Amino acid sequence: MAPLLQIKNLKTRFYTEDGVVHAVNGVSYDMQAGDTLGIVGESGCGKSVHALSIMRLIPSPPGKIESKEIWFDGRNLLELSEREMRRVRGKDIAMVFQDPMTSLNPVFTVGFQIMETLQLHQGMNEAQARERAAELLTLVGIPEAQERLDEYPHQFSGGMRQRAMIAMALSCDPKLLIADEPTTALDVTIQAQIVDLVKRLQQNLGMAVMWITHDLGVVAELAKKINVMYAGYIVERGSVKEIYKHPRHPYTLGLLGSLPRLDEAPGTKLHSIPGLPPDLIDLPVGCPFAARCTFAVSRCLEEMPQLEPTGGLDHTVACWEWEKVAGRTDA
């Protein structure tokens, strides 16, 4: 079965006065229809830039996608004209951004903004679009939807604005929903509601979901597979169960160690990863995590490891010393 999304050696660069920023560095993976994929890593690791590259929303200049193949539903997105790509955005691939207040236009009503999408991509008239927009707001849990259509974004709470953004993203029944840290600005209770909402909508609509976050707790609730990114690379990839139970990359181990656990003794300290991420303008020759890694050997400083199987089901890791990590974590 052909994958819904297939990315081959994606590289994205930003050409600045200070030098070339290597934001995404040879990312490759597949997604099947109906999959739920988590993209995790700390700020600046390339999660959002890689998603914007899929949508072809990288500002040029200074940005440039330096690869030739991003296949979606049998078409290479990088070969489409801008007009053809506009038909893909919103209709086939929809994206929910981190801050709904900056994504929604403050001078138009929420209803107008959802209706505009329906009229543009679905060919509905105004009455049809309004009825469908109300159905979508109801679907995402906004009460009194007909009345709320005539309200402006500032009249919605943060959680309601994010629900409205999800309604807009779902308006054209996309095959893939990309959610770029959609719960970051929300409190924990609203975060849980948004995660439950997306899980329920995916089950009902059968769409694929890519959830981008730095929060491994959220990913555990939602995703089936995980790509762990660091300095623009995928350093570990596998199922949620496999990676949480048997992490093989020192960076993944550090991320998991920074999570609070209910089964730990009271007063147990959270771990932190020492050091800072590398400068993306001046990336090291070897593994980008080597300077922060307690498992590093001389080879790590000289040669960049590639993703290789670890023995787990579809579990791959880019680390020369992953067997040492396995010995520590599986003991």
mmCIF file of C-alpha atoms in Angstrom, residues 4-315:
data_model
loop_
_atom_site.group_PDB
_atom_site.id
_atom_site.type_symbol
_atom_site.label_atom_id
_atom_site.label_comp_id
_atom_site.label_asym_id
_atom_site.label_seq_id
_atom_site.Cartn_x
_atom_site.Cartn_y
_atom_site.Cartn_z
ATOM 1 C CA LEU A 4 -0.137 8.905 2.002
ATOM 2 C CA LEU A 5 2.924 11.077 2.721
ATOM 3 C CA GLN A 6 6.473 10.198 1.713
ATOM 4 C CA ILE A 7 9.334 12.583 2.458
ATOM 5 C CA LYS A 8 12.700 11.884 0.860
ATOM 6 C CA ASN A 9 15.837 13.598 2.160
ATOM 7 C CA LEU A 10 14.148 16.911 3.032
ATOM 8 C CA LYS A 11 16.605 19.779 3.507
ATOM 9 C CA THR A 12 15.547 23.331 4.302
ATOM 10 C CA ARG A 13 17.983 26.224 4.539
ATOM 11 C CA PHE A 14 17.744 29.896 5.478
ATOM 12 C CA TYR A 15 20.276 32.210 3.851
ATOM 13 C CA THR A 16 20.951 35.035 6.296
ATOM 14 C CA GLU A 17 23.582 37.758 6.700
ATOM 15 C CA ASP A 18 25.219 35.689 9.436
ATOM 16 C CA GLY A 19 25.418 32.552 7.321
ATOM 17 C CA VAL A 20 23.353 29.564 6.166
ATOM 18 C CA VAL A 21 20.985 28.163 8.805
ATOM 19 C CA HIS A 22 20.700 24.386 8.356
ATOM 20 C CA ALA A 23 17.171 24.086 9.750
ATOM 21 C CA VAL A 24 16.229 20.636 8.355
ATOM 22 C CA ASN A 25 18.961 18.183 7.397
ATOM 23 C CA GLY A 26 17.967 15.195 5.307
ATOM 24 C CA VAL A 27 14.690 14.117 6.906
ATOM 25 C CA SER A 28 13.028 11.028 5.378
ATOM 26 C CA TYR A 29 9.940 9.078 6.497
ATOM 27 C CA ASP A 30 6.524 7.754 5.399
ATOM 28 C CA MET A 31 3.007 8.174 6.777
ATOM 29 C CA GLN A 32 0.109 5.898 5.910
ATOM 30 C CA ALA A 33 -3.495 7.061 5.638
ATOM 31 C CA GLY A 34 -5.054 7.204 9.107
ATOM 32 C CA ASP A 35 -1.667 7.227 10.906
ATOM 33 C CA THR A 36 -0.971 9.373 13.966
ATOM 34 C CA LEU A 37 2.624 10.576 14.031
ATOM 35 C CA GLY A 38 4.246 12.595 16.798
ATOM 36 C CA ILE A 39 7.172 14.903 15.972
ATOM 37 C CA VAL A 40 9.035 15.713 19.192
ATOM 38 C CA GLY A 41 12.094 17.694 20.209
ATOM 39 C CA GLU A 42 13.108 20.911 21.933
ATOM 40 C CA SER A 43 12.607 24.373 20.437
ATOM 41 C CA GLY A 44 14.719 25.046 17.352
ATOM 42 C CA CYS A 45 15.140 21.394 16.346
ATOM 43 C CA GLY A 46 13.351 21.832 13.009
ATOM 44 C CA LYS A 47 9.903 20.424 13.853
ATOM 45 C CA SER A 48 7.861 23.378 12.605
ATOM 46 C CA VAL A 49 10.159 24.233 9.684
ATOM 47 C CA HIS A 50 9.839 20.681 8.385
ATOM 48 C CA ALA A 51 6.019 20.937 8.584
ATOM 49 C CA LEU A 52 6.005 24.324 6.836
ATOM 50 C CA SER A 53 8.206 22.775 4.146
ATOM 51 C CA ILE A 54 5.546 20.121 3.537
ATOM 52 C CA MET A 55 2.975 22.908 3.135
ATOM 53 C CA ARG A 56 5.452 24.938 1.030
ATOM 54 C CA LEU A 57 5.031 27.908 3.353
ATOM 55 C CA ILE A 58 8.744 28.630 3.807
ATOM 56 C CA PRO A 59 9.296 32.370 3.105
ATOM 57 C CA SER A 60 11.631 32.825 0.137
ATOM 58 C CA PRO A 61 13.935 34.636 0.555
ATOM 59 C CA PRO A 62 15.579 33.851 2.947
ATOM 60 C CA GLY A 63 14.305 30.260 3.068
ATOM 61 C CA LYS A 64 14.776 27.548 0.470
ATOM 62 C CA ILE A 65 13.653 23.912 0.311
ATOM 63 C CA GLU A 66 16.685 22.094 -1.070
ATOM 64 C CA SER A 67 15.188 18.730 -1.931
ATOM 65 C CA LYS A 68 13.174 17.359 -4.814
ATOM 66 C CA GLU A 69 10.616 14.944 -3.368
ATOM 67 C CA ILE A 70 7.736 15.371 -0.949
ATOM 68 C CA TRP A 71 5.105 12.930 -2.176
ATOM 69 C CA PHE A 72 1.509 13.287 -1.016
ATOM 70 C CA ASP A 73 -1.282 11.082 -2.298
ATOM 71 C CA GLY A 74 0.693 10.229 -5.438
ATOM 72 C CA ARG A 75 1.844 13.779 -6.291
ATOM 73 C CA ASN A 76 5.206 15.438 -5.704
ATOM 74 C CA LEU A 77 4.302 18.645 -3.877
ATOM 75 C CA LEU A 78 7.590 20.290 -4.832
ATOM 76 C CA GLU A 79 6.708 20.034 -8.529
ATOM 77 C CA LEU A 80 3.271 21.667 -8.225
ATOM 78 C CA SER A 81 2.676 25.255 -9.300
ATOM 79 C CA GLU A 82 1.739 27.745 -6.574
ATOM 80 C CA ARG A 83 -1.844 27.709 -7.857
ATOM 81 C CA GLU A 84 -1.998 23.909 -7.621
ATOM 82 C CA MET A 85 -0.417 24.027 -4.152
ATOM 83 C CA ARG A 86 -3.080 26.460 -2.922
ATOM 84 C CA ARG A 87 -5.688 23.826 -3.809
ATOM 85 C CA VAL A 88 -3.805 21.264 -1.697
ATOM 86 C CA ARG A 89 -3.527 23.543 1.355
ATOM 87 C CA GLY A 90 -6.707 23.461 3.383
ATOM 88 C CA LYS A 91 -8.402 20.915 1.153
ATOM 89 C CA ASP A 92 -6.048 17.898 1.271
ATOM 90 C CA ILE A 93 -3.570 19.006 3.962
ATOM 91 C CA ALA A 94 -4.717 21.298 6.769
ATOM 92 C CA MET A 95 -2.590 22.885 9.464
ATOM 93 C CA VAL A 96 -3.429 24.131 12.957
ATOM 94 C CA PHE A 97 -0.882 26.582 14.337
ATOM 95 C CA GLN A 98 0.369 27.198 17.860
ATOM 96 C CA ASP A 99 -1.279 30.558 18.553
ATOM 97 C CA PRO A 100 -4.856 30.825 17.254
ATOM 98 C CA MET A 101 -4.991 34.561 18.009
ATOM 99 C CA THR A 102 -2.355 35.245 15.364
ATOM 100 C CA SER A 103 -3.835 32.676 12.951
ATOM 101 C CA LEU A 104 -7.365 34.071 13.003
ATOM 102 C CA ASN A 105 -7.918 37.472 11.401
ATOM 103 C CA PRO A 106 -9.129 39.825 14.174
ATOM 104 C CA VAL A 107 -11.220 42.036 11.838
ATOM 105 C CA PHE A 108 -13.408 39.226 10.467
ATOM 106 C CA THR A 109 -15.927 37.097 12.325
ATOM 107 C CA VAL A 110 -15.042 33.481 13.066
ATOM 108 C CA GLY A 111 -17.964 32.376 10.906
ATOM 109 C CA PHE A 112 -16.782 34.407 7.915
ATOM 110 C CA GLN A 113 -13.322 32.850 8.100
ATOM 111 C CA ILE A 114 -14.667 29.281 8.176
ATOM 112 C CA MET A 115 -17.234 30.046 5.459
ATOM 113 C CA GLU A 116 -14.565 31.555 3.208
ATOM 114 C CA THR A 117 -12.697 28.241 3.197
ATOM 115 C CA LEU A 118 -15.854 26.292 2.382
ATOM 116 C CA GLN A 119 -16.807 28.629 -0.456
ATOM 117 C CA LEU A 120 -13.290 28.592 -1.913
ATOM 118 C CA HIS A 121 -12.562 24.850 -1.773
ATOM 119 C CA GLN A 122 -16.019 23.253 -1.690
ATOM 120 C CA GLY A 123 -17.897 25.615 -4.014
ATOM 121 C CA MET A 124 -20.690 26.256 -1.484
ATOM 122 C CA ASN A 125 -22.930 29.306 -1.589
ATOM 123 C CA GLU A 126 -23.204 31.561 1.461
ATOM 124 C CA ALA A 127 -26.211 29.793 3.008
ATOM 125 C CA GLN A 128 -24.657 26.335 2.580
ATOM 126 C CA ALA A 129 -21.328 27.517 3.949
ATOM 127 C CA ARG A 130 -22.967 29.087 7.012
ATOM 128 C CA GLU A 131 -24.893 25.917 7.798
ATOM 129 C CA ARG A 132 -21.757 23.787 7.423
ATOM 130 C CA ALA A 133 -19.685 26.221 9.525
ATOM 131 C CA ALA A 134 -22.214 25.906 12.361
ATOM 132 C CA GLU A 135 -22.047 22.102 12.087
ATOM 133 C CA LEU A 136 -18.246 22.249 12.329
ATOM 134 C CA LEU A 137 -18.284 24.466 15.428
ATOM 135 C CA THR A 138 -20.739 22.053 17.025
ATOM 136 C CA LEU A 139 -18.499 19.125 16.020
ATOM 137 C CA VAL A 140 -15.530 20.635 17.887
ATOM 138 C CA GLY A 141 -17.584 21.290 21.010
ATOM 139 C CA ILE A 142 -18.534 24.960 20.734
ATOM 140 C CA PRO A 143 -22.101 25.486 22.060
ATOM 141 C CA GLU A 144 -24.669 27.813 20.450
ATOM 142 C CA ALA A 145 -22.739 27.578 17.215
ATOM 143 C CA GLN A 146 -25.129 29.635 15.080
ATOM 144 C CA GLU A 147 -24.753 32.645 17.371
ATOM 145 C CA ARG A 148 -20.983 32.222 17.795
ATOM 146 C CA LEU A 149 -20.483 32.419 14.019
ATOM 147 C CA ASP A 150 -21.085 36.175 14.199
ATOM 148 C CA GLU A 151 -18.536 36.772 16.953
ATOM 149 C CA TYR A 152 -14.950 37.929 16.495
ATOM 150 C CA PRO A 153 -11.832 36.005 17.628
ATOM 151 C CA HIS A 154 -11.304 38.264 20.669
ATOM 152 C CA GLN A 155 -14.742 37.212 21.943
ATOM 153 C CA PHE A 156 -13.579 33.574 22.134
ATOM 154 C CA SER A 157 -11.434 32.140 24.937
ATOM 155 C CA GLY A 158 -8.034 30.628 24.047
ATOM 156 C CA GLY A 159 -9.422 27.103 24.050
ATOM 157 C CA MET A 160 -12.435 28.124 21.974
ATOM 158 C CA ARG A 161 -10.197 29.890 19.437
ATOM 159 C CA GLN A 162 -8.146 26.736 19.048
ATOM 160 C CA ARG A 163 -11.346 24.719 18.587
ATOM 161 C CA ALA A 164 -12.428 27.205 15.912
ATOM 162 C CA MET A 165 -9.058 26.747 14.166
ATOM 163 C CA ILE A 166 -9.542 22.980 14.244
ATOM 164 C CA ALA A 167 -13.053 23.424 12.811
ATOM 165 C CA MET A 168 -11.588 25.523 9.998
ATOM 166 C CA ALA A 169 -8.885 22.915 9.362
ATOM 167 C CA LEU A 170 -11.515 20.153 9.171
ATOM 168 C CA SER A 171 -13.879 22.117 6.946
ATOM 169 C CA CYS A 172 -12.761 20.429 3.725
ATOM 170 C CA ASP A 173 -12.276 16.910 5.130
ATOM 171 C CA PRO A 174 -8.465 16.873 4.779
ATOM 172 C CA LYS A 175 -6.562 13.625 4.403
ATOM 173 C CA LEU A 176 -3.795 14.949 6.677
ATOM 174 C CA LEU A 177 -4.056 17.318 9.644
ATOM 175 C CA ILE A 178 -0.796 18.903 10.823
ATOM 176 C CA ALA A 179 -1.103 20.272 14.365
ATOM 177 C CA ASP A 180 1.895 22.470 15.236
ATOM 178 C CA GLU A 181 2.036 22.679 19.052
ATOM 179 C CA PRO A 182 -1.676 23.578 19.204
ATOM 180 C CA THR A 183 -1.935 23.221 23.000
ATOM 181 C CA THR A 184 1.229 25.071 24.070
ATOM 182 C CA ALA A 185 -0.486 28.343 25.005
ATOM 183 C CA LEU A 186 -3.379 26.619 26.812
ATOM 184 C CA ASP A 187 -3.737 25.479 30.415
ATOM 185 C CA VAL A 188 -3.486 21.783 31.244
ATOM 186 C CA THR A 189 -7.244 21.164 31.431
ATOM 187 C CA ILE A 190 -7.884 22.740 28.024
ATOM 188 C CA GLN A 191 -4.871 20.871 26.598
ATOM 189 C CA ALA A 192 -6.458 17.573 27.615
ATOM 190 C CA GLN A 193 -9.755 18.595 26.028
ATOM 191 C CA ILE A 194 -8.065 19.513 22.723
ATOM 192 C CA VAL A 195 -6.116 16.220 22.648
ATOM 193 C CA ASP A 196 -9.305 14.234 23.338
ATOM 194 C CA LEU A 197 -11.096 16.232 20.643
ATOM 195 C CA VAL A 198 -8.455 15.476 18.000
ATOM 196 C CA LYS A 199 -8.424 11.764 18.942
ATOM 197 C CA ARG A 200 -12.203 11.588 18.634
ATOM 198 C CA LEU A 201 -12.271 13.477 15.332
ATOM 199 C CA GLN A 202 -9.564 11.261 13.866
ATOM 200 C CA GLN A 203 -11.459 8.112 14.818
ATOM 201 C CA ASN A 204 -14.657 9.496 13.305
ATOM 202 C CA LEU A 205 -13.150 11.004 10.133
ATOM 203 C CA GLY A 206 -10.272 8.595 9.464
ATOM 204 C CA MET A 207 -7.729 11.315 8.648
ATOM 205 C CA ALA A 208 -3.996 11.092 9.305
ATOM 206 C CA VAL A 209 -2.658 13.379 12.054
ATOM 207 C CA MET A 210 0.832 14.793 12.516
ATOM 208 C CA TRP A 211 1.198 16.260 16.023
ATOM 209 C CA ILE A 212 4.237 18.489 16.557
ATOM 210 C CA THR A 213 5.206 19.144 20.165
ATOM 211 C CA HIS A 214 7.993 19.307 22.752
ATOM 212 C CA ASP A 215 5.689 17.583 25.263
ATOM 213 C CA LEU A 216 6.234 13.816 25.322
ATOM 214 C CA GLY A 217 3.291 13.428 27.695
ATOM 215 C CA VAL A 218 0.891 14.716 25.033
ATOM 216 C CA VAL A 219 2.435 12.460 22.383
ATOM 217 C CA ALA A 220 1.955 9.389 24.586
ATOM 218 C CA GLU A 221 -1.779 10.145 24.696
ATOM 219 C CA LEU A 222 -2.208 10.717 20.988
ATOM 220 C CA ALA A 223 0.403 9.231 18.643
ATOM 221 C CA LYS A 224 1.138 5.713 17.441
ATOM 222 C CA LYS A 225 4.597 6.496 16.058
ATOM 223 C CA ILE A 226 7.214 9.100 16.991
ATOM 224 C CA ASN A 227 9.989 10.926 15.166
ATOM 225 C CA VAL A 228 12.471 12.422 17.641
ATOM 226 C CA MET A 229 14.221 15.429 16.061
ATOM 227 C CA TYR A 230 17.420 17.152 17.080
ATOM 228 C CA ALA A 231 19.295 19.913 15.198
ATOM 229 C CA GLY A 232 17.254 19.308 12.051
ATOM 230 C CA TYR A 233 17.801 15.516 12.008
ATOM 231 C CA ILE A 234 15.564 12.597 12.936
ATOM 232 C CA VAL A 235 17.675 10.850 15.586
ATOM 233 C CA GLU A 236 15.166 8.154 16.588
ATOM 234 C CA ARG A 237 11.975 6.779 15.089
ATOM 235 C CA GLY A 238 9.574 4.064 16.206
ATOM 236 C CA SER A 239 6.300 3.227 17.888
ATOM 237 C CA VAL A 240 5.288 5.113 21.032
ATOM 238 C CA LYS A 241 5.413 1.934 23.099
ATOM 239 C CA GLU A 242 8.860 0.926 21.817
ATOM 240 C CA ILE A 243 10.475 4.334 22.260
ATOM 241 C CA TYR A 244 9.031 5.013 25.707
ATOM 242 C CA LYS A 245 9.924 1.556 26.962
ATOM 243 C CA HIS A 246 13.237 1.075 25.105
ATOM 244 C CA PRO A 247 14.772 4.453 24.167
ATOM 245 C CA ARG A 248 17.942 3.986 22.165
ATOM 246 C CA HIS A 249 19.231 7.538 21.614
ATOM 247 C CA PRO A 250 20.808 9.501 24.499
ATOM 248 C CA TYR A 251 18.734 12.557 23.544
ATOM 249 C CA THR A 252 15.473 10.585 23.734
ATOM 250 C CA LEU A 253 16.642 9.195 27.068
ATOM 251 C CA GLY A 254 17.214 12.762 28.295
ATOM 252 C CA LEU A 255 13.776 13.926 27.130
ATOM 253 C CA LEU A 256 12.057 11.023 28.885
ATOM 254 C CA GLY A 257 14.116 11.645 32.025
ATOM 255 C CA SER A 258 12.818 15.219 32.190
ATOM 256 C CA LEU A 259 9.205 14.015 32.479
ATOM 257 C CA PRO A 260 7.604 13.735 35.937
ATOM 258 C CA ARG A 261 6.400 10.210 36.727
ATOM 259 C CA LEU A 262 3.629 9.069 39.034
ATOM 260 C CA ASP A 263 5.497 5.878 39.997
ATOM 261 C CA GLU A 264 8.578 7.700 41.324
ATOM 262 C CA ALA A 265 9.210 8.344 45.010
ATOM 263 C CA PRO A 266 8.239 11.776 46.372
ATOM 264 C CA GLY A 267 11.072 14.280 46.075
ATOM 265 C CA THR A 268 12.673 12.563 43.075
ATOM 266 C CA LYS A 269 14.455 15.197 40.996
ATOM 267 C CA LEU A 270 13.813 15.600 37.283
ATOM 268 C CA HIS A 271 16.823 15.138 35.019
ATOM 269 C CA SER A 272 18.058 17.863 32.697
ATOM 270 C CA ILE A 273 20.176 17.629 29.547
ATOM 271 C CA PRO A 274 23.437 19.531 30.078
ATOM 272 C CA GLY A 275 24.735 22.047 27.564
ATOM 273 C CA LEU A 276 23.042 23.814 24.654
ATOM 274 C CA PRO A 277 21.892 22.742 21.177
ATOM 275 C CA PRO A 278 24.455 23.304 18.401
ATOM 276 C CA ASP A 279 24.587 26.445 16.279
ATOM 277 C CA LEU A 280 22.620 25.608 13.113
ATOM 278 C CA ILE A 281 24.856 27.956 11.116
ATOM 279 C CA ASP A 282 27.949 26.031 12.181
ATOM 280 C CA LEU A 283 26.902 22.413 12.702
ATOM 281 C CA PRO A 284 29.556 19.984 13.980
ATOM 282 C CA VAL A 285 31.043 17.398 11.604
ATOM 283 C CA GLY A 286 29.880 14.404 13.640
ATOM 284 C CA CYS A 287 26.773 13.763 15.715
ATOM 285 C CA PRO A 288 25.141 17.103 16.641
ATOM 286 C CA PHE A 289 24.344 15.772 20.140
ATOM 287 C CA ALA A 290 27.880 14.587 20.905
ATOM 288 C CA ALA A 291 28.906 17.676 22.916
ATOM 289 C CA ARG A 292 26.015 17.065 25.366
ATOM 290 C CA CYS A 293 26.174 13.250 25.420
ATOM 291 C CA THR A 294 27.517 11.132 28.280
ATOM 292 C CA PHE A 295 27.881 8.128 25.935
ATOM 293 C CA ALA A 296 29.981 9.942 23.296
ATOM 294 C CA VAL A 297 33.229 8.444 21.956
ATOM 295 C CA SER A 298 35.747 9.896 19.508
ATOM 296 C CA ARG A 299 33.848 8.534 16.500
ATOM 297 C CA CYS A 300 30.806 10.598 17.504
ATOM 298 C CA LEU A 301 32.820 13.788 17.002
ATOM 299 C CA GLU A 302 34.084 12.740 13.582
ATOM 300 C CA GLU A 303 31.238 10.992 11.767
ATOM 301 C CA MET A 304 27.477 11.564 11.583
ATOM 302 C CA PRO A 305 25.544 8.317 12.289
ATOM 303 C CA GLN A 306 22.641 7.299 10.041
ATOM 304 C CA LEU A 307 19.357 5.764 11.157
ATOM 305 C CA GLU A 308 19.753 2.004 11.610
ATOM 306 C CA PRO A 309 17.471 -0.768 12.954
ATOM 307 C CA THR A 310 17.707 -1.611 16.641
ATOM 308 C CA GLY A 311 15.880 -4.927 16.572
ATOM 309 C CA GLY A 312 12.568 -3.480 17.713
ATOM 310 C CA LEU A 313 9.613 -3.339 15.316
ATOM 311 C CA ASP A 314 10.258 -0.393 12.927
ATOM 312 C CA HIS A 315 12.543 1.109 15.586
#
